[in-house]
Each structure stands twice: as C-alpha cells, then as structure tokens.
GROMACS .gro file of C-alpha atoms in nm:
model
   57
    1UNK     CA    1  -2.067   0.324   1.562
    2UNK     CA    2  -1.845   0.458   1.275
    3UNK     CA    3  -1.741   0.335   0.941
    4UNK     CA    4  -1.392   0.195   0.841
    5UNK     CA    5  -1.230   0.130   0.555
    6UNK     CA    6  -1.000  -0.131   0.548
    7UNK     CA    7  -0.738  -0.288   0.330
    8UNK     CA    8  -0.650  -0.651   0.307
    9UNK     CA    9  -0.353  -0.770   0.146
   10UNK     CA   10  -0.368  -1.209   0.087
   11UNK     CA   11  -0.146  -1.417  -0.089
   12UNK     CA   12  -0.213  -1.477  -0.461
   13UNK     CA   13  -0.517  -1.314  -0.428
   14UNK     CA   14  -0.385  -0.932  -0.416
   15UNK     CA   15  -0.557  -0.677  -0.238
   16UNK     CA   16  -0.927  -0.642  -0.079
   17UNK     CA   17  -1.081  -0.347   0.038
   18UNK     CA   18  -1.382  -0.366   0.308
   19UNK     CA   19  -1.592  -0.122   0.425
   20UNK     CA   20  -1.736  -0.223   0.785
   21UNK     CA   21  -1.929  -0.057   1.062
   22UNK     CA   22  -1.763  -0.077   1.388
   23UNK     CA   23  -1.704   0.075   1.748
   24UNK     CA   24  -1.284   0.099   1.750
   25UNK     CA   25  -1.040   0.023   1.436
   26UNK     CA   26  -0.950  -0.321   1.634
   27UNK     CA   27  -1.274  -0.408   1.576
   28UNK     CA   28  -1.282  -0.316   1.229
   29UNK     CA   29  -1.014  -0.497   1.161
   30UNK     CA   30  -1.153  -0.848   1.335
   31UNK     CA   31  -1.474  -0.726   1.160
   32UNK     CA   32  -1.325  -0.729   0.789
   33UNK     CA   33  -1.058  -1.006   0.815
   34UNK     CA   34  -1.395  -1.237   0.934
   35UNK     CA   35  -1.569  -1.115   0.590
   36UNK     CA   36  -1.270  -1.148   0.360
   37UNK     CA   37  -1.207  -1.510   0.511
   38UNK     CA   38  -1.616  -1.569   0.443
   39UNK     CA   39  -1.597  -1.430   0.123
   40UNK     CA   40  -1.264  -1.596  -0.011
   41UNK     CA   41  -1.332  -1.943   0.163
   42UNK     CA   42  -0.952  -1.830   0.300
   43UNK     CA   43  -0.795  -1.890   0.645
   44UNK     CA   44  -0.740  -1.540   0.847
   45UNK     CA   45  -0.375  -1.617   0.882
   46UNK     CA   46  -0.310  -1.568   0.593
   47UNK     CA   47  -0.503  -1.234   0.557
   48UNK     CA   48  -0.322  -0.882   0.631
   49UNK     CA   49  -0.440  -0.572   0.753
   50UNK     CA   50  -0.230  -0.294   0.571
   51UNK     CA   51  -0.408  -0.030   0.626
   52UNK     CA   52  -0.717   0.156   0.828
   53UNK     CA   53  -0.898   0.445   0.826
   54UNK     CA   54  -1.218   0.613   0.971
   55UNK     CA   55  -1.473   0.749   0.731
   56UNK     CA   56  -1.629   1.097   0.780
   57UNK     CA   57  -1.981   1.067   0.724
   0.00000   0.00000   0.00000
C-alpha cells in the first residue's frame, strides 16, 4: 500500500488536507472524503477532491 495526500475543498469550511494509506488514488480519495465527513460531522456531497498525490517514502 502507498501513502496519499489529499486535498479537500468544503463549503464554509475551506480546505482539508488528509494523509491516507491506500492501494490506488480512487481509493484514497473514498478513503479521505469518509474521514473528512467523520471528522466534520459533514455529508460527502458536499466534500471535493481537488487534488492527489502519491508520497515517496
């Protein structure tokens, strides 16, 4: 598994950055929308995936 980072973008809120562990980046983003909407108490409509990227380790 690799890491991701990815960034959220949500309504009032601003920005989020998550870092997550996961096999593909479609499963880091599923991964870090379902934290952000945990987190936030927020609904993942409303939660946008602007940008992700692999970590090198």
């Amino acid at each position: 598994m690799r890491w991701y980072e990815v960034e959220l973008e949500m309504p009032i809120l601003g920005k989020n950055i998550e870092m997550v562990q996961a096999i593909d980046r479609e499963s880091a983003k599923i991964i870090a929308i379902r934290k952000t909407g945990i987190n936030y108490n927020f609904s993942k409509e409303n939660i946008f995936v602007t940008k992700v990227k692999q970590i090198k380790v």
